[in-house]
Coordinates of C-alpha atoms in Angstrom, one line a residue:
Chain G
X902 CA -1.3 88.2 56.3
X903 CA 1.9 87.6 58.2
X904 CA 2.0 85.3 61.2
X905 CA 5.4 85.1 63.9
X906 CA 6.0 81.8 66.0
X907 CA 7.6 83.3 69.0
X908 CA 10.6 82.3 70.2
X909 CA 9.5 80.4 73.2
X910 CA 7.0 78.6 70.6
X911 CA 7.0 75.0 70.1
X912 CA 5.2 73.3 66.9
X913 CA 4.8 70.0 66.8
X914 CA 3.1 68.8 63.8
X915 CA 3.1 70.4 60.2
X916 CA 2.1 74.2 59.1
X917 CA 0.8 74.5 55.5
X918 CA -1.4 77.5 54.3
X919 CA -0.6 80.9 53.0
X920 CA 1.2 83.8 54.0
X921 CA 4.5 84.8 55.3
X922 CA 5.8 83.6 58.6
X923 CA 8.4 84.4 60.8
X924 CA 9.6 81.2 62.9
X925 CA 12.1 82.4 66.0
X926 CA 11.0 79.5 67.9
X927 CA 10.9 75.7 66.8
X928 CA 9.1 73.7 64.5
X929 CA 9.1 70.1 64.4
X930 CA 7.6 68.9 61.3
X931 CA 7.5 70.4 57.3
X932 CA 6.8 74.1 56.8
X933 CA 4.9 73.8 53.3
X934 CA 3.7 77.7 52.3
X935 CA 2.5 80.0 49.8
X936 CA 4.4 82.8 50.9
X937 CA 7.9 84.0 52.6
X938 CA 9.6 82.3 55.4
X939 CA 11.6 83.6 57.2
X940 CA 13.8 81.5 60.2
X941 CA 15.2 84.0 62.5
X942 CA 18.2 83.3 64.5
X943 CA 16.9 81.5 67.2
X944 CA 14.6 79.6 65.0
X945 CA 14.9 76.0 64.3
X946 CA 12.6 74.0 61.8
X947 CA 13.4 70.0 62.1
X948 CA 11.6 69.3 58.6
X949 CA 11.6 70.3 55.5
X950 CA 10.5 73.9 53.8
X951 CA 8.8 74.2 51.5
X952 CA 7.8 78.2 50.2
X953 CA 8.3 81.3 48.4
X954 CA 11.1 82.6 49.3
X955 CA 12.8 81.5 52.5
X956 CA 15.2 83.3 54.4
X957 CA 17.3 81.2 57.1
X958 CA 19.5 82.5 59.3
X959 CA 18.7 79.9 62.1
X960 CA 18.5 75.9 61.6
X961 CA 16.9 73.8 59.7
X962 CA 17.7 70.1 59.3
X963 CA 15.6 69.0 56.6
X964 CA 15.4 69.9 52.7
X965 CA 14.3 73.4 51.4
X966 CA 12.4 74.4 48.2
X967 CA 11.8 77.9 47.6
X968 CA 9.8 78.5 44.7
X969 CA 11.4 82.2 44.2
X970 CA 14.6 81.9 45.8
X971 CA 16.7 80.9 49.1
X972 CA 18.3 83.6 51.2
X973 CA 21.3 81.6 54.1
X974 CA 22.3 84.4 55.8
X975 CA 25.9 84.4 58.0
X976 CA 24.3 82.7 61.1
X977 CA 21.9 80.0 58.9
X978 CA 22.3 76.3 59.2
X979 CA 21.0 74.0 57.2
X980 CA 21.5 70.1 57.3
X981 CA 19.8 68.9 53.9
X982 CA 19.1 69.6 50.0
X983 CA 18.7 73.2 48.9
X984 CA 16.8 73.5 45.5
X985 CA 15.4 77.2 44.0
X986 CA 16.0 79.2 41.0
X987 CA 17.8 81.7 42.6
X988 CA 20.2 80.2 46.0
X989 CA 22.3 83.0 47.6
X990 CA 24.4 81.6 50.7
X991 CA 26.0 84.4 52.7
X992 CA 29.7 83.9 54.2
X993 CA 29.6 82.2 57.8
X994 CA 26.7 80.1 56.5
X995 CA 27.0 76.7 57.3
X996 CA 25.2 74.6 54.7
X997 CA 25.6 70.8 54.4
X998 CA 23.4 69.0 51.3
X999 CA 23.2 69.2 47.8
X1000 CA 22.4 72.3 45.9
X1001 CA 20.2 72.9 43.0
X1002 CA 19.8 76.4 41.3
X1003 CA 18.6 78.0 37.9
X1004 CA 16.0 75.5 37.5
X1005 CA 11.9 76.2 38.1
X1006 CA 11.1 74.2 41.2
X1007 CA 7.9 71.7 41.0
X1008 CA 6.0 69.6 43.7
X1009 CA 7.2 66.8 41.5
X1010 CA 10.4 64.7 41.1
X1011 CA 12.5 66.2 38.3
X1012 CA 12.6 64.0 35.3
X1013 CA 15.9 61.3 35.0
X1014 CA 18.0 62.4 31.8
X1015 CA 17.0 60.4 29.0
X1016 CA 20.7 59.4 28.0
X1017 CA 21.7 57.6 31.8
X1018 CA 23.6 54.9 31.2
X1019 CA 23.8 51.8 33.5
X1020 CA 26.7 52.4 36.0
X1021 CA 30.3 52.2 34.4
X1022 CA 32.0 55.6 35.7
X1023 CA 34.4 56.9 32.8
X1024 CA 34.4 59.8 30.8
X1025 CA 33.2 63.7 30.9
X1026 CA 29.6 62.5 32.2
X1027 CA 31.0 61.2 35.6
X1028 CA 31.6 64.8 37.8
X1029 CA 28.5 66.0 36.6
X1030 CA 26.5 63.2 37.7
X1031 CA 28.4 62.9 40.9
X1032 CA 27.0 67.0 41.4
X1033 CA 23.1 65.8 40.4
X1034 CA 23.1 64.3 43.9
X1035 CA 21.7 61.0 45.5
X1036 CA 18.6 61.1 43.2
X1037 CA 20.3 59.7 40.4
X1038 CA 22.2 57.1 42.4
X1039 CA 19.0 55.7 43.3
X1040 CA 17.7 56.0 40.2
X1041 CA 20.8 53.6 39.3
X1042 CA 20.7 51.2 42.0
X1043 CA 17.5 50.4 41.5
X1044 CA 18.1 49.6 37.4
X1045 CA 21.0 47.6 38.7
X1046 CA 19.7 45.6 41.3
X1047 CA 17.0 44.8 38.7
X1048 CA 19.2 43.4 36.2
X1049 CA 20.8 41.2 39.0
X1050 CA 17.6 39.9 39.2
X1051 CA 17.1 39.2 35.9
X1052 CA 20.8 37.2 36.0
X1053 CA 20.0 35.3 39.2
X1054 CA 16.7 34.0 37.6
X1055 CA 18.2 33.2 34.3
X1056 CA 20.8 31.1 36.3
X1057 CA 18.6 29.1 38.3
X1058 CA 16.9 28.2 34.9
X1059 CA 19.8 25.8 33.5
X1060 CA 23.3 26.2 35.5
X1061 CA 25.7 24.8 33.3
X1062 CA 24.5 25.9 30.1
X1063 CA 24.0 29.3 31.2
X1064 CA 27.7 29.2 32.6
X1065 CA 29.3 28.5 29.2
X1066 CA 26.6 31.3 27.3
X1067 CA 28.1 33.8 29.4
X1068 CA 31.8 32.1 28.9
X1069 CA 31.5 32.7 25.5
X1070 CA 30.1 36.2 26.1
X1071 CA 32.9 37.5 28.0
X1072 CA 35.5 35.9 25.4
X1073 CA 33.8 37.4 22.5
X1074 CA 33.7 40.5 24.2
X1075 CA 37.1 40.3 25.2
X1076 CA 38.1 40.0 21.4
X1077 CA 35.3 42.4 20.4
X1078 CA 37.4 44.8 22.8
X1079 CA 41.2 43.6 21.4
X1080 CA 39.9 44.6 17.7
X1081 CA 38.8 47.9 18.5
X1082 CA 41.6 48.5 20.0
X1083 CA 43.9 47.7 17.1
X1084 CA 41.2 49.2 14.4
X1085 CA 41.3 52.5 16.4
X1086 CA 43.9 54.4 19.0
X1087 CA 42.5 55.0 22.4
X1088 CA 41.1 58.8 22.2
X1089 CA 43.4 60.5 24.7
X1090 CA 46.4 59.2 22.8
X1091 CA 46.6 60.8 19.3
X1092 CA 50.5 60.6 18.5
X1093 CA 50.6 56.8 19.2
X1094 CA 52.7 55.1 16.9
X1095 CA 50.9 52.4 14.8
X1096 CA 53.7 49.8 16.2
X1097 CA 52.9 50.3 19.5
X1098 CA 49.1 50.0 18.7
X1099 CA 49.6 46.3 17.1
X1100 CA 51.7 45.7 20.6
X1101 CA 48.8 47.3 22.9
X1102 CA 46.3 45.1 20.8
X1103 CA 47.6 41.9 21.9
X1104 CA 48.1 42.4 25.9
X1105 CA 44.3 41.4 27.4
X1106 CA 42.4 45.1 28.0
X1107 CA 41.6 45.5 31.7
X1108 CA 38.8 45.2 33.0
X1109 CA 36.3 48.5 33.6
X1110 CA 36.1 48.9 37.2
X1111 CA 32.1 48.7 37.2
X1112 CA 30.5 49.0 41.1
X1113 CA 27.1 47.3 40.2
X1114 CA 26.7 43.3 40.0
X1115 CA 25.0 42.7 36.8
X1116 CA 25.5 45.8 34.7
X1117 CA 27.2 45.2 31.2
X1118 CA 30.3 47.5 31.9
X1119 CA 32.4 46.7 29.2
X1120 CA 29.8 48.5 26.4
X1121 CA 31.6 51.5 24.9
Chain X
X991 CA 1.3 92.3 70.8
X992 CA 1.2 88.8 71.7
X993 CA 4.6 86.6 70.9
X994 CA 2.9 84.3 68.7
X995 CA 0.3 85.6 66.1
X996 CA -0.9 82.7 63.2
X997 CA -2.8 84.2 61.1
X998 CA -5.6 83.4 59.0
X999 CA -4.0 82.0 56.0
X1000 CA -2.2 79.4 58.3
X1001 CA -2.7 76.1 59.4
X1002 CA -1.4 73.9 62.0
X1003 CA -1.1 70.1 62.1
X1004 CA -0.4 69.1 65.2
X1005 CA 0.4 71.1 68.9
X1006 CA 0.9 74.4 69.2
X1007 CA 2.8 75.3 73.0
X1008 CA 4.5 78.0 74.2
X1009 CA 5.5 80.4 77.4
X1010 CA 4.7 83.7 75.8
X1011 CA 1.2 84.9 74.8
X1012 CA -0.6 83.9 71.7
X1013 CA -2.8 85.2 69.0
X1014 CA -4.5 83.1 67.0
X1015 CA -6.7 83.6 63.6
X1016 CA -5.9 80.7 62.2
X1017 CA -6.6 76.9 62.4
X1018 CA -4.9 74.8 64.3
X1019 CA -5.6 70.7 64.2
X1020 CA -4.4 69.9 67.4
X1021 CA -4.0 71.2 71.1
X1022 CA -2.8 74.9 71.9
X1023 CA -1.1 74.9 75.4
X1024 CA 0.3 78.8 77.0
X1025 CA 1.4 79.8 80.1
X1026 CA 0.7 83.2 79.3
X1027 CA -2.8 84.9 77.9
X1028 CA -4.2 83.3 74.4
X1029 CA -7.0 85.4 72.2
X1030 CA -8.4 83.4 69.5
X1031 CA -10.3 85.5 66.8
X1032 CA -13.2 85.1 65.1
X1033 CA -12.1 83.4 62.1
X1034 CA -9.9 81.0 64.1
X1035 CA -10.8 77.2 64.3
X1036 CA -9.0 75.0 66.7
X1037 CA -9.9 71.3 67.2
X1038 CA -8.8 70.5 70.3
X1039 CA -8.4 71.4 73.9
X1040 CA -7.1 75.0 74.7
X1041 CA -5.3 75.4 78.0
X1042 CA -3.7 79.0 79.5
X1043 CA -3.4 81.3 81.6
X1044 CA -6.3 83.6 80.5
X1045 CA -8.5 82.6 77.3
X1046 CA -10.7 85.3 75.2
X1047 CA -12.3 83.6 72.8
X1048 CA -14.0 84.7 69.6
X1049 CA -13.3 82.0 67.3
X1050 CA -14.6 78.4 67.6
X1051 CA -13.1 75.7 69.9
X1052 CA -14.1 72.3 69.3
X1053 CA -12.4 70.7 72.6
X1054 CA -11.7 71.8 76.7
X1055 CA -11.0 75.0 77.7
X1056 CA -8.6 75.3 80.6
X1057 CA -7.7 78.8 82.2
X1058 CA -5.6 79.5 85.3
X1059 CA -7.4 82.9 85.9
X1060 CA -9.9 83.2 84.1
X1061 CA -12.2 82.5 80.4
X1062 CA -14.6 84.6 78.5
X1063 CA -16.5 83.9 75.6
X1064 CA -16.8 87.3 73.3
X1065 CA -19.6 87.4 70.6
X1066 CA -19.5 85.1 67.5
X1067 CA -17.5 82.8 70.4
X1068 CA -18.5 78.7 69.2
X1069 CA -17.5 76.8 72.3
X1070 CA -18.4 72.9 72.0
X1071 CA -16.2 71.4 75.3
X1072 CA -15.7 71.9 79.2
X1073 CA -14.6 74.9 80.6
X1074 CA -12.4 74.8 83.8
X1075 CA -11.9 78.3 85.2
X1076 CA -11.9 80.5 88.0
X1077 CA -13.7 83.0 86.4
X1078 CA -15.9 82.8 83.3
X1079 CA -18.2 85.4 81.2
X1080 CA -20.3 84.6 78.2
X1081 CA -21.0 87.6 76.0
X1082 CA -24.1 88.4 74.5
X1083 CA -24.3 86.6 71.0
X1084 CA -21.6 83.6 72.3
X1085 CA -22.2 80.2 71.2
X1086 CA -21.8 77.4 73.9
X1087 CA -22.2 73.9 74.6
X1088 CA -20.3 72.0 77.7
X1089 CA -20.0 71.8 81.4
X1090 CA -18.4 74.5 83.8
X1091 CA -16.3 73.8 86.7
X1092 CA -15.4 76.8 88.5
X1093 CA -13.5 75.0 91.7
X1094 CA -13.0 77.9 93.8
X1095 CA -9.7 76.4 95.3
X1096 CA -7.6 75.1 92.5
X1097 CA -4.8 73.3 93.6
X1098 CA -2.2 74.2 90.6

């Protein structure tokens, strides 16, 4: 059962069903298929693809899932996420998104890790999270911006007692952070002398650079 | 062989146009719209108006049908809309339901 959108076609609304299709004309809404797509040269899909296995080797601006694989041949374009078990991207491809391979694709969201942390960037965890793509930024943003609601109500509770609650929590912090760092040397430095640990201990640690309002950045 | 062929496993939400010819076997939720010859099949549903050059239709059409030239209905054919056409048969075993206008001068 294979179907061909010729290349003075124009689709304006969604194709789902089953079968493989050959689009060499344009397509302006999501491709969602059991079976092989294939977007020849002059073929544009402005949505997103869903299938198979896809082949593209015209333009698509919109995120592909192949179930099997995705095929970007030399003259494929694609403006948006690419996510299969098995990617290959051909030289001359132009491909801008985020790519996910080696992993069975679902309908559904894939699950957050169960060990995200709230948003303090430091240490090996960082570049791959930066790879994972915008899903887990999200995911972060919208844990942050509901501690900062948490704050702002606890503020508007009792303002000058909450002010000195969270004086004392920084200072205690700040010497929760001074002791550790006399107890034990930073981890990138082994060869440090213990004099110039004492010395380190008693100049205030800098702050964490932390991006979100609200998150507790200085946990270690 | 027409340009466009959809087959039967496929579905359409939403217009179908083009300049070349088209086959369809499929179902389409939404207007179709050739300049060229369209053949829809027997197991083809489309849900709105059809408009081309030349229709053969063997499939159902729930909606107008608009021909330059000419329209015929071939057996198993389930028509439920107006047909506007300079010509028009209705095969033996067709299904049909509208009104005809055959204006002999057409002004497109």
């Amino acid at each position: 059962m294979s179907s061909v959108l010729g290349a003075t076609a124009v689709v304006i609304g969604n194709i789902r069903g089953e079968g493989d299709l050959e689009i060499r004309g344009k397509v302006q809404g999501d491709v969602h298929t059991r079976g092989r797509i294939l977007i020849a040269d002059q073929g544009q899909v402005l949505g997103s693809i869903d299938a198979t296995q896809i082949t593209v080797a015209g333009l698509v601006r919109g995120n592909v899932n192949g179930q099997d694989g995705i095929q970007v041949e030399a003259s494929g374009q694609i403006e948006g996420d690419l996510a299969a078990p098995r990617v290959g991207i051909e030289a001359g491809a132009r491909v801008r998104g985020s790519l996910r391979t080696g992993m069975e694709v679902s309908g559904k969201q894939p699950p957050e890790p169960a060990d995200e942390e709230p948003a303090s960037l430091g240490g090996p965890k960082a570049s791959t999270r930066l790879i994972e793509g915008k899903k887990q930024l999200s995911v972060k943003e919208s844990r942050s911006t509901g501690q900062a609601v948490d704050e702002s109500q606890a503020e508007a509770e009792d303002g000058p007692s909450y002010e000195k609650k969270r004086r004392r929590k920084r200072k205690a912090s700040r010497k929760k952070s001074e002791a550790s760092a006399t107890n034990s040397p930073p981890s990138g430095e082994p060869t440090e002398s213990p004099g110039q640990n004492v010395g380190a201990g008693h100049s205030p640690q800098p702050m964490i650079p932390t991006f979100v309002k609200g998150a507790k950045g200085h946990r270690r | 062989m027409a340009e466009t062929i959809i087959s039967s496993g496929l579905i359409i939400d939403g217009n179908l146009q083009s300049d070349g010819s088209l086959r369809l076997e499929g179902r389409i939720e939404g207007c179709v719209d050739s300049n060229s010859s369209i053949e829809i099949g027997p197991g083809a549903h489309i849900t709105s108006d059809v408009a081309g050059k030349r229709v053969a239709l063997a499939g159902s059409v729930a909606g107008n049908v608009d021909a330059r030239e000419r329209v015929d209905l071939l057996a198993g054919a389930r028509l439920t809309g107006d047909v506007r056409a300079p010509r028009f048969t209705i095969a033996d075993g067709a299904n049909f339901r509208g009104k005809v206008d055959m204006e002999v001068n057409r002004g497109d």
